[in-house]
CSV table of C-alpha atoms and ligand atoms in Angstrom, one decimal:
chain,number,residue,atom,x,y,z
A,1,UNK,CA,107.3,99.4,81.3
A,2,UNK,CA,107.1,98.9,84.8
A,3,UNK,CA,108.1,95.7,85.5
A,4,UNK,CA,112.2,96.2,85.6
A,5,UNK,CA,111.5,98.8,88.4
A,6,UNK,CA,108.7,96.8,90.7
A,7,UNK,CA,112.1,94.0,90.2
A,8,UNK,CA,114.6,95.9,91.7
A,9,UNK,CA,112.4,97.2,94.5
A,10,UNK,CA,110.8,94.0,95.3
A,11,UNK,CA,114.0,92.6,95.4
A,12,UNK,CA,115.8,95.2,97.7
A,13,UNK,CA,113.2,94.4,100.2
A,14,UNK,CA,113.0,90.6,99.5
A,15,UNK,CA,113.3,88.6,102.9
A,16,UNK,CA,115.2,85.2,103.4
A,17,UNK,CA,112.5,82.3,104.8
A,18,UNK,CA,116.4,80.7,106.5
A,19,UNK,CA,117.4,84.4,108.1
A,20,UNK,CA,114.6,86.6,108.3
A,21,UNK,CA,112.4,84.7,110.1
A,22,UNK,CA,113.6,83.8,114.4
A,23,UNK,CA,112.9,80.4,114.0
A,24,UNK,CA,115.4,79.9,117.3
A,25,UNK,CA,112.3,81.9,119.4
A,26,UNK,CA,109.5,79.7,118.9
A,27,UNK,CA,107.7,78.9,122.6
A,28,UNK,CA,105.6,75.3,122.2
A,29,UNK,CA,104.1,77.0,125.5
A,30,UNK,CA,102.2,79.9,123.2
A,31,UNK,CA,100.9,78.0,120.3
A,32,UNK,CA,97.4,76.4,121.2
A,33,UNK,CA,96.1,74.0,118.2
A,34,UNK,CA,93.3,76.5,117.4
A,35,UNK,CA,95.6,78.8,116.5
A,36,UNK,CA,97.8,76.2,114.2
A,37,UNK,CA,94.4,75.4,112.5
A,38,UNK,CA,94.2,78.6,111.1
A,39,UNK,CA,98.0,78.8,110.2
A,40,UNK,CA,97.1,75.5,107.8
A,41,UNK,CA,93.9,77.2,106.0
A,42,UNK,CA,95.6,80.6,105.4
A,43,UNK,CA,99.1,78.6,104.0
A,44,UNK,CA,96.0,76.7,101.5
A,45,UNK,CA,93.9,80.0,100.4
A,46,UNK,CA,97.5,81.3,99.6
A,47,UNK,CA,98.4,78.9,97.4
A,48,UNK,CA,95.2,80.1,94.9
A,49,UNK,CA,98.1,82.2,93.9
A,50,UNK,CA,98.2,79.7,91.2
A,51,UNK,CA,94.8,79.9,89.8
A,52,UNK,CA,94.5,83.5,90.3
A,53,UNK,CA,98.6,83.9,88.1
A,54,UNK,CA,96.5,80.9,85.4
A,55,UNK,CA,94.1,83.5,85.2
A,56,UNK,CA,96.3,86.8,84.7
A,57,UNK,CA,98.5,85.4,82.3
A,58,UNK,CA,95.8,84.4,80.3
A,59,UNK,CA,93.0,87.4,80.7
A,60,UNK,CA,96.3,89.6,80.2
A,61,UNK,CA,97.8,88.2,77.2
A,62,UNK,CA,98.3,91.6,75.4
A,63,UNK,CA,99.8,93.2,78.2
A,64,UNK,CA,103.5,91.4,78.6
A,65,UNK,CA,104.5,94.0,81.1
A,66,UNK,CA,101.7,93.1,83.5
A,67,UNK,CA,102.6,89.2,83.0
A,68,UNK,CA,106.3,89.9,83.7
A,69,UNK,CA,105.8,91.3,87.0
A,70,UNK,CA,103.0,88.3,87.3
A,71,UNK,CA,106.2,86.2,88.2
A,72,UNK,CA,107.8,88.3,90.8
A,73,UNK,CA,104.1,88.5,92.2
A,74,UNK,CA,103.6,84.2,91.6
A,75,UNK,CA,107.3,83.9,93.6
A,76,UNK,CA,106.3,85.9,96.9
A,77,UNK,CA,102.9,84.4,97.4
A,78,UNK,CA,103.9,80.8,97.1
A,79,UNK,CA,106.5,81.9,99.2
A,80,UNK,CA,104.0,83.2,101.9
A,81,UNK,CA,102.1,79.6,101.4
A,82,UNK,CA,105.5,78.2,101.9
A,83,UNK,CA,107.0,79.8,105.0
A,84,UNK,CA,103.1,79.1,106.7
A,85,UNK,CA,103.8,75.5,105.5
A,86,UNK,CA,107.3,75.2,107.5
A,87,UNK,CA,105.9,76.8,110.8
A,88,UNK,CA,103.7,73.9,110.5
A,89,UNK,CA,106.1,71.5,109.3
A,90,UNK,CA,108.9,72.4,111.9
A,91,UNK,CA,106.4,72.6,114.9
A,92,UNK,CA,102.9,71.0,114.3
A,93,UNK,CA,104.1,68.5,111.3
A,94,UNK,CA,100.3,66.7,111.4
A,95,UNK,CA,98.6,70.1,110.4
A,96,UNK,CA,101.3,70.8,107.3
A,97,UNK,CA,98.3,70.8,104.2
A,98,UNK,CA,98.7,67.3,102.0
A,99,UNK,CA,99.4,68.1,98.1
A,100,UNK,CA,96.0,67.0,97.5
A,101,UNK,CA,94.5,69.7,99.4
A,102,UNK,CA,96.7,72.4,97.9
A,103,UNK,CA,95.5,71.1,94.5
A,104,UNK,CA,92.2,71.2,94.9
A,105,UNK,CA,92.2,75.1,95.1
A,106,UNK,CA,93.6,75.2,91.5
A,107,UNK,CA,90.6,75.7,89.5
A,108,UNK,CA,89.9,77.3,86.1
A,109,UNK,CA,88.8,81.0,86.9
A,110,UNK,CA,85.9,82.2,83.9
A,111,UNK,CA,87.3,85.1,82.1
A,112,UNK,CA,87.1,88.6,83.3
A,113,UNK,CA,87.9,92.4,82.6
A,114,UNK,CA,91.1,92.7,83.0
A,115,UNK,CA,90.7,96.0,84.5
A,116,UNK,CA,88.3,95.2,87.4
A,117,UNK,CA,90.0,91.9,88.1
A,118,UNK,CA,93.1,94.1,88.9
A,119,UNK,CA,91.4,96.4,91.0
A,120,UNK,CA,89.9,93.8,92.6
A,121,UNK,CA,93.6,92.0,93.5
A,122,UNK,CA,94.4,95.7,94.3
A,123,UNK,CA,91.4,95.6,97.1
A,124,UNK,CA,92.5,92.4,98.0
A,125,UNK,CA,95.8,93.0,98.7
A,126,UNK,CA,94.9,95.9,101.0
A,127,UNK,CA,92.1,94.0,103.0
A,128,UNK,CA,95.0,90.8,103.6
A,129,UNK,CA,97.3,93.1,105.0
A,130,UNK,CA,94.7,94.3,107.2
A,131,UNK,CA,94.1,90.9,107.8
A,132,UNK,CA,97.5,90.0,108.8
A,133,UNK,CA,98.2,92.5,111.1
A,134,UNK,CA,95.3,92.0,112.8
A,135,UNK,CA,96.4,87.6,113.1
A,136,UNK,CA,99.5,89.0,114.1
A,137,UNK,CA,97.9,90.8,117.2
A,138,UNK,CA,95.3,88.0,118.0
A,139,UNK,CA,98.8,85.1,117.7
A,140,UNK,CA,100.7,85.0,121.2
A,141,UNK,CA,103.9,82.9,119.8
A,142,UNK,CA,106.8,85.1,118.8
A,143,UNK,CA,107.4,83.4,115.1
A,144,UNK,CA,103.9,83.0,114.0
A,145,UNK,CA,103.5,86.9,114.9
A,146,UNK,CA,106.7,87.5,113.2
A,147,UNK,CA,106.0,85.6,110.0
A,148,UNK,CA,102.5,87.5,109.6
A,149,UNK,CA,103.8,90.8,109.9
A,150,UNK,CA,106.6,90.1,106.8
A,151,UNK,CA,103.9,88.7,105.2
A,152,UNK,CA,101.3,91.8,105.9
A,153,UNK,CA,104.4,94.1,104.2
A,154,UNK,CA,104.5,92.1,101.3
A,155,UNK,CA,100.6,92.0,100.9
A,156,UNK,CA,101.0,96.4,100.9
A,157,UNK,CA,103.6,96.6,98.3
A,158,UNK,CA,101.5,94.1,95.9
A,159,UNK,CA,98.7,96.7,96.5
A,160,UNK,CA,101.2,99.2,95.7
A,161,UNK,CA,102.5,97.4,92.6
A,162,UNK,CA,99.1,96.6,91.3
A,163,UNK,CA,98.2,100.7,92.2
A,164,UNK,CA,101.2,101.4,89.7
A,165,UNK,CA,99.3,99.3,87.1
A,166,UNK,CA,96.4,100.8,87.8
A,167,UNK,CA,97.9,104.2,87.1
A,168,UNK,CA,99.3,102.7,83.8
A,169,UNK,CA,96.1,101.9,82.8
A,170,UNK,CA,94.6,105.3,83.8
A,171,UNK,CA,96.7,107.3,80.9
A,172,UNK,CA,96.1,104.8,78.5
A,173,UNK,CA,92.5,103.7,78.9
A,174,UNK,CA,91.5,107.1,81.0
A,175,UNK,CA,87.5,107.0,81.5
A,176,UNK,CA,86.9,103.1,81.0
A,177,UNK,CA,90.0,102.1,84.0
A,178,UNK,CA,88.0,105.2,85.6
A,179,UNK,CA,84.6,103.6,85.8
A,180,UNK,CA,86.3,99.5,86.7
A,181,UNK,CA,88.3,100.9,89.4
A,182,UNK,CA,85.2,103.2,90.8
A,183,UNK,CA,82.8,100.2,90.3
A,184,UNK,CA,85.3,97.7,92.1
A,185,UNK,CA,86.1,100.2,94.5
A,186,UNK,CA,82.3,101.0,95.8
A,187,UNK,CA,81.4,97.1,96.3
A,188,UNK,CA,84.7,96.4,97.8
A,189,UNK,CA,84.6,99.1,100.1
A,190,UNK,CA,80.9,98.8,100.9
A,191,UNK,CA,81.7,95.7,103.2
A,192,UNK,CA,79.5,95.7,106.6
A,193,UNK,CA,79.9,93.4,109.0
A,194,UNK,CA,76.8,90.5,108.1
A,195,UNK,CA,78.4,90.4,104.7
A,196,UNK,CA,80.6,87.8,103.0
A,197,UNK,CA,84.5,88.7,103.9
A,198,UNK,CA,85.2,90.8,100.1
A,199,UNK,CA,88.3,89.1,99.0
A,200,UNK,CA,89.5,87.8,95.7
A,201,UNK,CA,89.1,83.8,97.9
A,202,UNK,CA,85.7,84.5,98.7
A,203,UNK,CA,84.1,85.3,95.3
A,204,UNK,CA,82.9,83.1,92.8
A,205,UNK,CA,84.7,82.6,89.8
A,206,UNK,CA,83.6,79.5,87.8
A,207,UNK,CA,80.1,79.4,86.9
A,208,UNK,CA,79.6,75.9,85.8
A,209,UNK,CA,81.2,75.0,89.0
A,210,UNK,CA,78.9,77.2,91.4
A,211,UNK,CA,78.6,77.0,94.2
A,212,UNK,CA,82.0,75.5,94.9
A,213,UNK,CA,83.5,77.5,93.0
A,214,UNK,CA,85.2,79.9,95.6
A,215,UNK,CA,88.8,79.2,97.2
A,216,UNK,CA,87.2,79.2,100.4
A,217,UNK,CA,84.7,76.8,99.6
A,218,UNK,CA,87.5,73.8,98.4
A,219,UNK,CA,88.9,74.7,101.3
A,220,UNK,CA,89.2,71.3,104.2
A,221,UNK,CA,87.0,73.2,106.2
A,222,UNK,CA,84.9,75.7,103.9
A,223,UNK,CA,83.4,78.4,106.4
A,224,UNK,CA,86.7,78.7,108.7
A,225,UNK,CA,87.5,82.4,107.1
A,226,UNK,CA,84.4,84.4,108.1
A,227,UNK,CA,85.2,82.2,111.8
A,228,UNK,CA,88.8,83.4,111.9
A,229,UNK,CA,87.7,86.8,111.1
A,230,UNK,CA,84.8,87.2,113.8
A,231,UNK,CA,85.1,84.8,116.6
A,232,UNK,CA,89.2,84.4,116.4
A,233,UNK,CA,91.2,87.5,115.0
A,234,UNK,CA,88.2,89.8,115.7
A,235,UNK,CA,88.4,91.8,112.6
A,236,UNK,CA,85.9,94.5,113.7
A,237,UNK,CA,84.5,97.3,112.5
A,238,UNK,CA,87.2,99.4,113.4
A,239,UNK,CA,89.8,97.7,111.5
A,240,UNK,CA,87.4,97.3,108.6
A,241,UNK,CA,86.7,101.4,109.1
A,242,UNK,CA,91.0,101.1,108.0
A,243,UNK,CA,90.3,99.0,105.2
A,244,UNK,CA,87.6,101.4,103.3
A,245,UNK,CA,90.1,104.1,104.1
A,246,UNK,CA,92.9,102.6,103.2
A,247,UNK,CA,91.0,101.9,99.7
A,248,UNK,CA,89.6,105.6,99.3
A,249,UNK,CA,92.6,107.4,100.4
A,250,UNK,CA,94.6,105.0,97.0
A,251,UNK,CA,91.5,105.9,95.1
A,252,UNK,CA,91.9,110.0,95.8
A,253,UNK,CA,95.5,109.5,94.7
A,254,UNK,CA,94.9,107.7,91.7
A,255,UNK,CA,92.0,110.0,90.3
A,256,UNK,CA,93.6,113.1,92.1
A,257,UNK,CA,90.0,114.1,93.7
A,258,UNK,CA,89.3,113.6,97.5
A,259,UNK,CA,87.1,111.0,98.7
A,260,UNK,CA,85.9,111.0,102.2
A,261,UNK,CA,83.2,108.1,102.2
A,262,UNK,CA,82.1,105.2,99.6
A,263,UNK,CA,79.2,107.4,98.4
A,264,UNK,CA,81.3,110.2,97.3
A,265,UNK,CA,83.6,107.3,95.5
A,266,UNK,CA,79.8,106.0,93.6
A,267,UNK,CA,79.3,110.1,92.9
A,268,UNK,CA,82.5,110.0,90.9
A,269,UNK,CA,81.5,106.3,89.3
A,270,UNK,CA,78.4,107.8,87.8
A,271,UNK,CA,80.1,110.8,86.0
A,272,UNK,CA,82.9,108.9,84.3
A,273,UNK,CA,80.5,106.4,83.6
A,274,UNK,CA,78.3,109.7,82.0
A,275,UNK,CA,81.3,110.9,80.2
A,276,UNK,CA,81.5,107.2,77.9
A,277,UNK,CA,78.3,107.0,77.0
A,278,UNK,CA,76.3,110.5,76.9
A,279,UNK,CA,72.7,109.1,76.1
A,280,UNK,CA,72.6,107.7,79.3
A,281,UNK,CA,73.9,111.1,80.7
A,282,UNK,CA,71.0,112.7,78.7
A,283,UNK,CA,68.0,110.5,80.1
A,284,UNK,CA,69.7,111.1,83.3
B,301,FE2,FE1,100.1,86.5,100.2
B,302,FE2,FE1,99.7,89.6,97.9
């Protein structure tokens, strides 16, 4: 089980929304209101943590481990929703989100393999911290920075949790958490720059409710992610470059075999995939 030990390292690093954060430093002077807007949609797509916990409880119902650690996980991203929530609250109170608009993100998610919905959150958790970092640069008042750095560190030790899983999964399921990861890995890796942003928010989820059935899209204002990312953090191709490394580099940990591009990771796909099912290796 791994859940007692992602605990007790969670919690060792755990930060204190009163103490951690330098509340005392914030400068009216370097907040403009663009910049709170986006503060306001990023503290609503975080609160999805709610649909996307509905979702792993329920899609992981044999696996009590996993749900376990699903509450630690739960905790820290309502937290993240949270502390984006009180910037707002203490400093630009008409821009906190209403309850109404932090509801209407909770949505039934359709079922889905457990395994590539985990590497999925896995991906996801690498391309927010990417994310964050990135806000953090493009912010100019010293709180906001702050708070989206913590919050960056917490998004690359949920990739490192889920990673543990991930490896879990690898000794007990071997070939079939082989070919999920690889498949997951190759589309959420193969991200160029005209493309949706990949990220658990951005995908659909709920067919009867297609096409608002994205985060993004119940979101106030519906296309402001792919806007933050291009015209206002300017998440280029360099920092998505970091991204697809960042996943290949977990990937050649994981399956102990080195991965230098996406292709190499597809290579790898098609040979486990071979391995399960050996008809289609012959007509191949
Ligand atoms: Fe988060
Ligand atoms: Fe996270």
């Amino acid at each position: 089980m791994l859940y007692p030990e992602l605990f007790r390292s969670l919690e060792q690093v755990r930060w204190n929304m009163e103490t951690d954060i330098p509340w005392g430093e914030f400068d009216p002077a370097l907040l403009s209101d663009e910049q709170a807007q986006t503060i306001r949609m990023n503290a609503i797509t975080e609160w999805s943590a709610l649909p996307a916990t509905e979702m792993f409880l329920r899609d992981n119902r044999n696996d009590s481990d996993f749900s376990a650690f699903m509450s630690v996980w739960f905790f820290e991203e309502q937290k993240h929703s949270l502390v984006l929530m009180e910037y707002l609250r203490r400093f630009r109170p008409e821009l906190v989100p209403t309850e109404a608009e932090l509801h209407n993100v909770r949505f039934e998610f359709d079922p889905a393999p457990p395994l590539e919905t985990l590497m999925l959150h896995f991906c996801g958790e690498i391309r927010l911290n990417h994310w964050y970092r990135c806000a953090a640069d493009w912010h100019t008042e010293p709180v906001i920075k702050h708070i989206y750095k913590v919050i960056s560190q917490d998004e690359a030790r949920h990739g490192g949790a889920y990673l543990r899983y991930m490896k879990k999964a690898l000794a007990e399921v071997g070939d079939n958490a082989r070919v999920a990861f690889a498949k997951i890995g190759v589309l959420m890796a193969s991200a160029r720059r005209t493309d949706k942003p990949l990220h658990p928010t951005n995908l659909h989820v709920n067919q009867a409710l297609y096409p608002n059935d994205t985060v993004q899209s119940r979101l106030p204002d519906p296309n402001w992610l792919e806007a933050w990312l291009d015209h206002q953090i300017h998440f280029d191709g360099e920092w998505e470059k970091k991204v697809v490394d960042r996943i290949l580099h977990n990937l050649s940990l994981l399956f102990e075999r080195s991965f230098e591009s996406v292709q190499e990771l597809n290579r790898y796909r098609k040979e486990a995939l071979a391995r399960l099912d050996p008809q289609a290796k012959a007509s191949a």
